[in-house]
PDB file of C-alpha atoms in Angstrom:
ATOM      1  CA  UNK C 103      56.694 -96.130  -9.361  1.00 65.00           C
ATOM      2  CA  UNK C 104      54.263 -93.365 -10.031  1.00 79.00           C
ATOM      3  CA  UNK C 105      51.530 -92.277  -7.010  1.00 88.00           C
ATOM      4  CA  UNK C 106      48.633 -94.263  -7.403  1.00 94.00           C
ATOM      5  CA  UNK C 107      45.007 -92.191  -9.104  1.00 96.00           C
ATOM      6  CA  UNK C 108      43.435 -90.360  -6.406  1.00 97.00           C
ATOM      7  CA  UNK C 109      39.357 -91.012  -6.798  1.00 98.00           C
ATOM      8  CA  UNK C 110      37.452 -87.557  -5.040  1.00 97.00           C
ATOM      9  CA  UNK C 111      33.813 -89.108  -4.721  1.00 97.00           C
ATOM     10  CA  UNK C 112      32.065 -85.504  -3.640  1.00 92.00           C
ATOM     11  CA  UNK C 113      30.110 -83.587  -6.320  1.00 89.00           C
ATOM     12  CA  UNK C 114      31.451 -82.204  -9.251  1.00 88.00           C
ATOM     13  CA  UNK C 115      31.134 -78.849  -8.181  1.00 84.00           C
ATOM     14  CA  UNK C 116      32.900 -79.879  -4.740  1.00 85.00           C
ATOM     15  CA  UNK C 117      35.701 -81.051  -6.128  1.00 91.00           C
ATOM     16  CA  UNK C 118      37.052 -78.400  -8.324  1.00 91.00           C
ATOM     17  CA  UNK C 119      39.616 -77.120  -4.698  1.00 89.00           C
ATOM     18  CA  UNK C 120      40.967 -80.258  -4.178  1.00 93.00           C
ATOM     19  CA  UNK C 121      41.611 -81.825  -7.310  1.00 95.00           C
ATOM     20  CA  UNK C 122      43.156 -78.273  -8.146  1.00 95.00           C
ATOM     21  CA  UNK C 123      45.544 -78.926  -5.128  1.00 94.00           C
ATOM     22  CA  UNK C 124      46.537 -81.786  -5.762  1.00 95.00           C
ATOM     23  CA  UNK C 125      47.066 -81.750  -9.711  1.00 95.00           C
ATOM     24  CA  UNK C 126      49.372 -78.903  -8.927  1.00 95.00           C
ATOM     25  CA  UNK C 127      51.206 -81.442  -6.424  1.00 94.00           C
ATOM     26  CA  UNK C 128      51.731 -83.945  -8.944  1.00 93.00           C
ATOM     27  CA  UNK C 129      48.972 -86.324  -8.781  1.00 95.00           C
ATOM     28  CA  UNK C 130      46.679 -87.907 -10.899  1.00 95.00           C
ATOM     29  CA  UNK C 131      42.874 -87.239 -10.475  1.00 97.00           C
ATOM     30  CA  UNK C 132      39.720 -88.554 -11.299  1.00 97.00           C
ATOM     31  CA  UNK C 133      36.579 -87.201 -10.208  1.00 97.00           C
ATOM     32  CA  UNK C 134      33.567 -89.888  -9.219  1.00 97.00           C
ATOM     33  CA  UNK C 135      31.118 -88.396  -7.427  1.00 96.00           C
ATOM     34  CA  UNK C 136      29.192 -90.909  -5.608  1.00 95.00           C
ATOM     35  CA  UNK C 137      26.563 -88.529  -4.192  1.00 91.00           C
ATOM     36  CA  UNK C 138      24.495 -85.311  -5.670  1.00 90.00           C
ATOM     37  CA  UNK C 139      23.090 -82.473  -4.219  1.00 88.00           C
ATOM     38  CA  UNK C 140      19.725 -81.452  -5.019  1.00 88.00           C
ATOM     39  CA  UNK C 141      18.416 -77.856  -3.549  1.00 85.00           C
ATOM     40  CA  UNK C 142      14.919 -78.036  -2.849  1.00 89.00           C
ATOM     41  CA  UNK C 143      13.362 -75.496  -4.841  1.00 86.00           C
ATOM     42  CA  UNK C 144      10.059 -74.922  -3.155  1.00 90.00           C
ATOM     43  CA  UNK C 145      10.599 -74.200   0.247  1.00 91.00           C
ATOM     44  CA  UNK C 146       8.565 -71.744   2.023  1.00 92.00           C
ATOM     45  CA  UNK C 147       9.617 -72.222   5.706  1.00 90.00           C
ATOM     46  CA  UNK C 148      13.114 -71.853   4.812  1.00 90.00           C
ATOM     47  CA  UNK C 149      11.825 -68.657   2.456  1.00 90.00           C
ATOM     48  CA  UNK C 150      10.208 -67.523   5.778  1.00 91.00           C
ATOM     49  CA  UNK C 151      13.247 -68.220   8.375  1.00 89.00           C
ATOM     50  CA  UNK C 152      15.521 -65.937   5.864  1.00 89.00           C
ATOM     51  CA  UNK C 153      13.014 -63.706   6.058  1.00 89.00           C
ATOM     52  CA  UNK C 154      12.905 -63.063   9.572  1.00 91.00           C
ATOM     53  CA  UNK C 155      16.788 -64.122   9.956  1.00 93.00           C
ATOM     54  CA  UNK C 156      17.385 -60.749  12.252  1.00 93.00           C
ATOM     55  CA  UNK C 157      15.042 -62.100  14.923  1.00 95.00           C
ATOM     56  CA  UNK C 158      17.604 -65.710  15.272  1.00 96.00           C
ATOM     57  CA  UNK C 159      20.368 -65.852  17.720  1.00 97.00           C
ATOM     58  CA  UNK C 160      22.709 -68.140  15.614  1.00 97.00           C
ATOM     59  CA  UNK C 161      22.027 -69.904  12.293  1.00 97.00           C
ATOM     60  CA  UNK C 162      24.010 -73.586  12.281  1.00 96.00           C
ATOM     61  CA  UNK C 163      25.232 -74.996   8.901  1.00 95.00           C
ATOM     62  CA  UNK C 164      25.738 -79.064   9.106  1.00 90.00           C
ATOM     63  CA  UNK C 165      28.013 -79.006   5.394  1.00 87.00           C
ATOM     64  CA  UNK C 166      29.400 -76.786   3.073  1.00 87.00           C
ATOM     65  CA  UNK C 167      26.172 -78.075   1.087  1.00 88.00           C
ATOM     66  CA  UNK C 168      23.810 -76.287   3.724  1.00 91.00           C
ATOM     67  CA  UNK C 169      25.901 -73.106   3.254  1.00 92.00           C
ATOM     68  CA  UNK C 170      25.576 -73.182  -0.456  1.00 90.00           C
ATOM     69  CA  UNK C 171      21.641 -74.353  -0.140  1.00 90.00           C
ATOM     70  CA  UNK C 172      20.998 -70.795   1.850  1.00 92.00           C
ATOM     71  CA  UNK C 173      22.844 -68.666  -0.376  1.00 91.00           C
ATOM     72  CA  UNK C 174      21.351 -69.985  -3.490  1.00 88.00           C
ATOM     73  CA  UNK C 175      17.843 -68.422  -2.459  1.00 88.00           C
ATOM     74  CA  UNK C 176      19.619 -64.818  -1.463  1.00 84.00           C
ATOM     75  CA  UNK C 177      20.218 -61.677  -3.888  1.00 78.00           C
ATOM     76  CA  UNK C 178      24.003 -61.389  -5.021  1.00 77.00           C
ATOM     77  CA  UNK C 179      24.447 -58.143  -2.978  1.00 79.00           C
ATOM     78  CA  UNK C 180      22.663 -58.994  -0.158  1.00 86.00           C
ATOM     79  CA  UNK C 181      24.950 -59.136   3.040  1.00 88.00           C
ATOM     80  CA  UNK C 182      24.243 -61.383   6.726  1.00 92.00           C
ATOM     81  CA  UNK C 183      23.186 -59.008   9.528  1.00 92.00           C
ATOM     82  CA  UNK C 184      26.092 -59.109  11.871  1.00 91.00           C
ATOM     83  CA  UNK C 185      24.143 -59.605  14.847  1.00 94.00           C
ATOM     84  CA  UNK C 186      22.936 -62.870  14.130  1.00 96.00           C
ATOM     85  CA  UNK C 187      26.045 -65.459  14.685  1.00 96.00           C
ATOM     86  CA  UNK C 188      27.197 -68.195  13.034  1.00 97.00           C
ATOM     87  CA  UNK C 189      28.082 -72.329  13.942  1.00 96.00           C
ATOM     88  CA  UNK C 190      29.565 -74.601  11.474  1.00 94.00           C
ATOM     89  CA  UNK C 191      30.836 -77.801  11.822  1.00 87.00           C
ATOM     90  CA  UNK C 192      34.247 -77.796  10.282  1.00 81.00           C
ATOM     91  CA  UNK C 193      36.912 -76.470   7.737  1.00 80.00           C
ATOM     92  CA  UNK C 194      34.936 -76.851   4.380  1.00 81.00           C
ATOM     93  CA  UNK C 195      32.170 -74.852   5.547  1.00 89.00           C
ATOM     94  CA  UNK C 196      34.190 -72.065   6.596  1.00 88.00           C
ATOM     95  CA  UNK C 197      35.580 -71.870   3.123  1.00 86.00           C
ATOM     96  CA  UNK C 198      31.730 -72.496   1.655  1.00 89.00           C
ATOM     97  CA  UNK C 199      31.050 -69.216   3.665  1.00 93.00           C
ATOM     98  CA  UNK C 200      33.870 -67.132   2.791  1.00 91.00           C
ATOM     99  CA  UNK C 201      32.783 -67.892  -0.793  1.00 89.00           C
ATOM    100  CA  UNK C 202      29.566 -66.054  -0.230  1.00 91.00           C
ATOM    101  CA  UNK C 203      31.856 -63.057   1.464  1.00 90.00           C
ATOM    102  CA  UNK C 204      31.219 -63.876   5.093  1.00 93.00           C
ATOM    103  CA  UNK C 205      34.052 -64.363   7.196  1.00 91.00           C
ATOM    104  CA  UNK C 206      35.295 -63.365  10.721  1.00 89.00           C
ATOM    105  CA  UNK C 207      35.338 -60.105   9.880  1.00 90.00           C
ATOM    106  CA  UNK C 208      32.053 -59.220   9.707  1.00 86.00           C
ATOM    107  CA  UNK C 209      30.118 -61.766  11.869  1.00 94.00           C
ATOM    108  CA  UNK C 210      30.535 -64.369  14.983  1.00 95.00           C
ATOM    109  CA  UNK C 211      31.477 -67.685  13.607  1.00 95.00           C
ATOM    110  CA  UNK C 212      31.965 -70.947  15.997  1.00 94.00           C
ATOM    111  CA  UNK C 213      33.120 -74.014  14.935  1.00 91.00           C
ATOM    112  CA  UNK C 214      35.703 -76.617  16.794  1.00 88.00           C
ATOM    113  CA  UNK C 215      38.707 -75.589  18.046  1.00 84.00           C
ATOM    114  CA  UNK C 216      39.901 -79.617  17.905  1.00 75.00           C
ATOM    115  CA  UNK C 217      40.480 -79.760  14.209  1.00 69.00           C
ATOM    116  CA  UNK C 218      41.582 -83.846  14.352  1.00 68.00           C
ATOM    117  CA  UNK C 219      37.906 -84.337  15.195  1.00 71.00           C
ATOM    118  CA  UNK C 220      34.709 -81.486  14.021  1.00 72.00           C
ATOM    119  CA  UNK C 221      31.361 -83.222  14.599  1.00 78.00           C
ATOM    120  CA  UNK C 222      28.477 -81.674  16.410  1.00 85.00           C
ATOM    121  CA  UNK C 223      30.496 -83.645  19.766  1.00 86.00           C
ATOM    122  CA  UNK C 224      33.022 -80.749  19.108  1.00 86.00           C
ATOM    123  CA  UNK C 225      30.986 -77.755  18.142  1.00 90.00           C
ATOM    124  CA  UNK C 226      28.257 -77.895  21.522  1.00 91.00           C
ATOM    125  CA  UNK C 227      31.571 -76.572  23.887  1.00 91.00           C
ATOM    126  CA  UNK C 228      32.338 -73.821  21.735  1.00 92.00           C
ATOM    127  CA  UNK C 229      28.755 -72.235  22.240  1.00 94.00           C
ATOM    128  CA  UNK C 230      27.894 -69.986  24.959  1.00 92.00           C
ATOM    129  CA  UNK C 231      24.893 -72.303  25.776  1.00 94.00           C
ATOM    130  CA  UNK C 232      23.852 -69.691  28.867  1.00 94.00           C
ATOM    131  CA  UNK C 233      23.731 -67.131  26.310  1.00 94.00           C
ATOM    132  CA  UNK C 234      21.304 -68.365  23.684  1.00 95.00           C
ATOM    133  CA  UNK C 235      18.613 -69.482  26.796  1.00 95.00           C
ATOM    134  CA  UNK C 236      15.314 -68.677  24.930  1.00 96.00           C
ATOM    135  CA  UNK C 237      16.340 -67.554  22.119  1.00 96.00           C
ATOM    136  CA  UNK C 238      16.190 -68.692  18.412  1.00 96.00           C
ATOM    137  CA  UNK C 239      18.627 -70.621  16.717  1.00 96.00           C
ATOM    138  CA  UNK C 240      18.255 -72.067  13.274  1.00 92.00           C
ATOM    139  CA  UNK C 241      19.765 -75.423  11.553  1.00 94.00           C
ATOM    140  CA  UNK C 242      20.123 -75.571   7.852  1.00 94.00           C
ATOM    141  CA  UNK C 243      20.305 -79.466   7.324  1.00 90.00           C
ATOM    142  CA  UNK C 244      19.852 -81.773   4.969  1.00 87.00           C
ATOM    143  CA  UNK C 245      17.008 -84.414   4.252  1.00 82.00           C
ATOM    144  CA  UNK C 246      18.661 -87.371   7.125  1.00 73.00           C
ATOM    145  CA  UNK C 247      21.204 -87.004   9.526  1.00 67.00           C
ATOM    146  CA  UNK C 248      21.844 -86.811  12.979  1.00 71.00           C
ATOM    147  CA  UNK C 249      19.584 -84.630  15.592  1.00 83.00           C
ATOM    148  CA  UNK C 250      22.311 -84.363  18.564  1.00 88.00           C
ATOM    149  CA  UNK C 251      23.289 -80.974  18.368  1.00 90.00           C
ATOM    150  CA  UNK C 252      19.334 -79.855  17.913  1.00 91.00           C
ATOM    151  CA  UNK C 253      18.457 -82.109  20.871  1.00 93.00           C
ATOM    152  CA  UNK C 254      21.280 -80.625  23.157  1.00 94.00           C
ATOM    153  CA  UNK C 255      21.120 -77.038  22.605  1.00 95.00           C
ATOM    154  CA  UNK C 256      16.587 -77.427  23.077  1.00 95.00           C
ATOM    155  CA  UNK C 257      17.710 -79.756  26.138  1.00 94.00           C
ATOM    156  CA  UNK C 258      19.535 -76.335  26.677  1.00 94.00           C
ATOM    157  CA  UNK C 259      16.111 -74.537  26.757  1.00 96.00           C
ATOM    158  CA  UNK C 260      17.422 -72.628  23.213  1.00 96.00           C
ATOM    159  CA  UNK C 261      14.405 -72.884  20.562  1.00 96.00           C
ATOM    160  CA  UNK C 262      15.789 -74.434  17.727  1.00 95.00           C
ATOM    161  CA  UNK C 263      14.122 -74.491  14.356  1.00 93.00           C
ATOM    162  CA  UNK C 264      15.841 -77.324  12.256  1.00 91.00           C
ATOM    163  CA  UNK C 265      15.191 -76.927   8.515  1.00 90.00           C
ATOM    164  CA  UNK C 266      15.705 -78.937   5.710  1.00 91.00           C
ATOM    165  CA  UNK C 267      17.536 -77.311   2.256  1.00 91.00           C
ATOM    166  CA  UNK C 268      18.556 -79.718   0.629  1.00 91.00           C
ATOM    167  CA  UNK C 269      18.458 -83.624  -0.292  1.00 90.00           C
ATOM    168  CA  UNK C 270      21.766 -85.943  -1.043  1.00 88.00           C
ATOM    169  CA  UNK C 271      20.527 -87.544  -4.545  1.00 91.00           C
ATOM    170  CA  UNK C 272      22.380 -90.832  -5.167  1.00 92.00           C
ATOM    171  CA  UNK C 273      23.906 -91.063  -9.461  1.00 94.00           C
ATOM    172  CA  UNK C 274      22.754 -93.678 -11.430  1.00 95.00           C
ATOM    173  CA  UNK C 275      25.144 -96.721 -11.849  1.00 96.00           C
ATOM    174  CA  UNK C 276      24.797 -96.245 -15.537  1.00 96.00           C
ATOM    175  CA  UNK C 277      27.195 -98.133 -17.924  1.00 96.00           C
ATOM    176  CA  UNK C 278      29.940 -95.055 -18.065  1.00 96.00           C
ATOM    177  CA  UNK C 279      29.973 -95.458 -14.398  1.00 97.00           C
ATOM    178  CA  UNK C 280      30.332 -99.108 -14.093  1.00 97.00           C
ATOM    179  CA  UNK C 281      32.986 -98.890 -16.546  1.00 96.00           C
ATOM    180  CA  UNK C 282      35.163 -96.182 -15.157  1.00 97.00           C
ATOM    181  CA  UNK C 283      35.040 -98.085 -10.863  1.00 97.00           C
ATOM    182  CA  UNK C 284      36.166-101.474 -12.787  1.00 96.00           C
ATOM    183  CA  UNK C 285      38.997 -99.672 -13.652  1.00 96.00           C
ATOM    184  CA  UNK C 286      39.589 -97.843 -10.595  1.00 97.00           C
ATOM    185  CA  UNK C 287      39.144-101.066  -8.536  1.00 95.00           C
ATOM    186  CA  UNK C 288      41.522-102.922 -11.296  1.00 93.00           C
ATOM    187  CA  UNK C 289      44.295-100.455 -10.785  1.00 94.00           C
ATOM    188  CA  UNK C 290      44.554 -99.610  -6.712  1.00 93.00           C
ATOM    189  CA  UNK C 291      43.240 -96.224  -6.062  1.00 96.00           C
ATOM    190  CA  UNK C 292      43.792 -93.641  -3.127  1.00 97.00           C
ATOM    191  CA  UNK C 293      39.552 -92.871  -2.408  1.00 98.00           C
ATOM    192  CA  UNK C 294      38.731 -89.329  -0.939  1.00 97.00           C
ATOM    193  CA  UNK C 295      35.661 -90.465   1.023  1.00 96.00           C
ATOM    194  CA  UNK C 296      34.051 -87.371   2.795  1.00 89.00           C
ATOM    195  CA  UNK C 297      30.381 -88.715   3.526  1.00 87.00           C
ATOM    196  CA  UNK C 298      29.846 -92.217   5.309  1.00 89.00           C
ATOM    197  CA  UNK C 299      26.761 -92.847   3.522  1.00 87.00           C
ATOM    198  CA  UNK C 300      28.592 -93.082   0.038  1.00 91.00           C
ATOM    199  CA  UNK C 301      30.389 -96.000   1.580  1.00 96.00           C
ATOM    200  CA  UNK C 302      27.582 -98.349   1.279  1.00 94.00           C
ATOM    201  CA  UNK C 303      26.580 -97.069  -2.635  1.00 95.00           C
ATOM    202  CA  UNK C 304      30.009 -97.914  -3.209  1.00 96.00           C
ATOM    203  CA  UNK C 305      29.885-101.582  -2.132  1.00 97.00           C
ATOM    204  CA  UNK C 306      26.469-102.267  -4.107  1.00 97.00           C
ATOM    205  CA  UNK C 307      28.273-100.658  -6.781  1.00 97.00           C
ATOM    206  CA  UNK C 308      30.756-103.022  -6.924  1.00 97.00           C
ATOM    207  CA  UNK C 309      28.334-105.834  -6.104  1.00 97.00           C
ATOM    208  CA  UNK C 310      26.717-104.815  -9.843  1.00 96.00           C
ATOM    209  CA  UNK C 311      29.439-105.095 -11.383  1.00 96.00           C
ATOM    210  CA  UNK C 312      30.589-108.360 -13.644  1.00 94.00           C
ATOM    211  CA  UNK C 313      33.426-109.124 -11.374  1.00 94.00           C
ATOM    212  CA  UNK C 314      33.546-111.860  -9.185  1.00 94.00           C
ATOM    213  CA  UNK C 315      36.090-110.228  -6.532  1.00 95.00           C
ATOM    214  CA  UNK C 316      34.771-106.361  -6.897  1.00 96.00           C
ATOM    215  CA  UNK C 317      33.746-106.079  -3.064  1.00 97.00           C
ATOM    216  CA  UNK C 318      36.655-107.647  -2.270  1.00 96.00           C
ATOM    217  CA  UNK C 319      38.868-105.687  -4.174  1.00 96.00           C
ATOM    218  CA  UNK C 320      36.634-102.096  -2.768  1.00 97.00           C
ATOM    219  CA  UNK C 321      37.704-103.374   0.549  1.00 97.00           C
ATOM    220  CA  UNK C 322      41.476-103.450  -0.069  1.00 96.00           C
ATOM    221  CA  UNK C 323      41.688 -99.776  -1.744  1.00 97.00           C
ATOM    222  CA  UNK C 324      42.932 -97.194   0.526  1.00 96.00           C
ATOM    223  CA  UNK C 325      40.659 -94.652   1.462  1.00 97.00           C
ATOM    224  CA  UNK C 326      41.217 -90.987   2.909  1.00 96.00           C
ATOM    225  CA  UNK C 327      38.561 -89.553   5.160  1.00 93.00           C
ATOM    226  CA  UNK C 328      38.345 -86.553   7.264  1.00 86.00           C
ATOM    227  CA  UNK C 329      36.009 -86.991  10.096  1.00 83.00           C
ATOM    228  CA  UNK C 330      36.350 -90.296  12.680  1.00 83.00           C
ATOM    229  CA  UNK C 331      32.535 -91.453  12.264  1.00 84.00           C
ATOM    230  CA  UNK C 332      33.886 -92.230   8.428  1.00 90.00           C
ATOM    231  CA  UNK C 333      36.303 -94.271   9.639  1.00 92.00           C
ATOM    232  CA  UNK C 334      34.565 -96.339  12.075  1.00 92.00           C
ATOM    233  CA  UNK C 335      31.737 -97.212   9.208  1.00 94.00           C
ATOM    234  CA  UNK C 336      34.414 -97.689   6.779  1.00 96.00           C
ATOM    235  CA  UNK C 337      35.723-100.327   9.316  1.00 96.00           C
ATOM    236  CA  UNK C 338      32.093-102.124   9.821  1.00 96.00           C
ATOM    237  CA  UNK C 339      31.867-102.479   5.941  1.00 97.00           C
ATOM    238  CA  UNK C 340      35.392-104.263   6.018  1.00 97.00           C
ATOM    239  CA  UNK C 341      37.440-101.783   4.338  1.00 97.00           C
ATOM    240  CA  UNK C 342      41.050-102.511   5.133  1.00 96.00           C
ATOM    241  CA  UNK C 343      43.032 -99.415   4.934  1.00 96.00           C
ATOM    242  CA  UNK C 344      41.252 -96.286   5.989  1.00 96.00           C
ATOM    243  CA  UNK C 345      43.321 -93.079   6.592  1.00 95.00           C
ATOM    244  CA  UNK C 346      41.844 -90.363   8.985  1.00 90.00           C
ATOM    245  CA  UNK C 347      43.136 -86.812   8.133  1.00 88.00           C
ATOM    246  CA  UNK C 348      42.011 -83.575   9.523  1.00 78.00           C
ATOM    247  CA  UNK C 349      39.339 -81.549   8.094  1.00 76.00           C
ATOM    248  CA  UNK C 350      39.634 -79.157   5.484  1.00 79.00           C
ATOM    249  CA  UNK C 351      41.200 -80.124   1.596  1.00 86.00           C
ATOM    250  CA  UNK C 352      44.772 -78.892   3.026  1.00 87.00           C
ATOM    251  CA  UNK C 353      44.171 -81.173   5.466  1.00 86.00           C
ATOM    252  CA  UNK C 354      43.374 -84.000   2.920  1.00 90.00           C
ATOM    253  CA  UNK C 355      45.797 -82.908   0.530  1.00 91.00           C
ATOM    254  CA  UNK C 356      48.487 -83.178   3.461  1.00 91.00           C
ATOM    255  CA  UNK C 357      47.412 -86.562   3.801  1.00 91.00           C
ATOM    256  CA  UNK C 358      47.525 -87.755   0.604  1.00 91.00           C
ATOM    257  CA  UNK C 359      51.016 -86.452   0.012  1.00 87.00           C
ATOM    258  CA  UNK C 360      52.446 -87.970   2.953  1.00 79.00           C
ATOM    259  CA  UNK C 361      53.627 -92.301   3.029  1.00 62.00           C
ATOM    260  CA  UNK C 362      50.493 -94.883   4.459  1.00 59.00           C
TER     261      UNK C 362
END
């Protein structure tokens, strides 16, 4: 019996790794992406934070989606001044940065040292919270989301300047759509879910559709996540099987090649 289709629901863009990975592995792969990203194109205090980016301590990335938001606005030769450090939260923004050419080799970068769980819970230790006292540290974000790490590090008397970059744009549920989850649901998919929120567009989705049991059915795939909150909100929706991996698309890709 052949491996059932695995369903990545990030971006189109965002899924070009993984679904390279794991075609080369063997498995079928469909691409559904369940959220967009959409830069925002006029942005003038983000234009004037990368302006003055010397004078900041540390600039924070939240996603690889922040990482790609901040490079979009910068020359193609322009380089990031060593002295200001980096934060991200986990494995895919690491990779989103040594895209751009920035890796360990030429700047500071923290992120967590526990890769089973990277969340902001994970990234505050690895700071040198003494160190950035008064000075400037800058969040690239997107339009919602959580304010914990911002909170701790000014409860940390660091001035932190949290700025959006970019907004998560939900598809339209258009008949192509609606046509291509009916057969997903119909045939028992593995789901790569890597944003909670998608969860819930997924559910309404199915509620749309002409099919009695949909939700039902939604709730009985099994899906592959990489960070814990996932899972818990997976749970609250009533999804039954729910995988937790580690971050990163090896991670994922580990996962997915391994027996439930």
């Amino acid at each position: 019996m052949s491996a059932p289709k695995v369903i990545i629901t990030r971006p189109a863009h965002q899924a070009q790794n993984l679904q390279v990975l794991l075609e080369t592995a063997g498995r079928s792969v469909a691409v559904f992406p369940l959220f967009e990203i959409a830069p925002i194109a006029h942005n003038p205090v983000l234009d004037q934070a990368l302006l003055n980016l010397a004078s900041y301590a540390m600039v924070v990335f939240v996603s690889p989606n922040a990482v790609d938001a901040f490079f979009m606005r910068q020359a193609s030769d322009w380089r990031w001044p060593t002295e200001v450090a980096i934060a991200v939260v986990g494995a895919a923004s690491r990779q989103a940065l040594y895209k751009h050419g920035v890796d360990d080799q030429s700047v500071r970068i923290f992120s967590p040292s526990n890769t089973e769980r990277t969340d902001s819970e994970t990234l505050l230790p690895e700071l040198d919270l003494p160190a950035l006292k008064s000075k400037k540290v800058f969040i690239v974000r997107a339009d919602s989301g959580r304010d914990f790490l911002a909170d701790s590090l000014r409860q940390a008397q660091v001035e932190v300047q949290a700025i959006t970059a970019y907004r998560r744009v939900t598809p339209q549920f258009d008949a192509t759509k609606q046509q291509e989850l009916q057969i997903y649901l119909n045939a028992g998919c593995d789901w790569v879910i890597t944003s909670s929120a998608v969860l819930s567009t997924l559910l309404n989705w199915c509620a749309q559709l002409d099919q009695a049991d949909a939700v039902a059915k939604m709730q009985q795939q099994h899906l592959f996540v990489p960070h814990f909150r996932i899972a818990e909100r997976a749970s609250e929706l009533g999804f039954k099987h729910v995988r937790l991996t580690a971050s990163g698309d090896e991670k994922l890709l580990l996962a997915l090649q391994s027996p439930l």
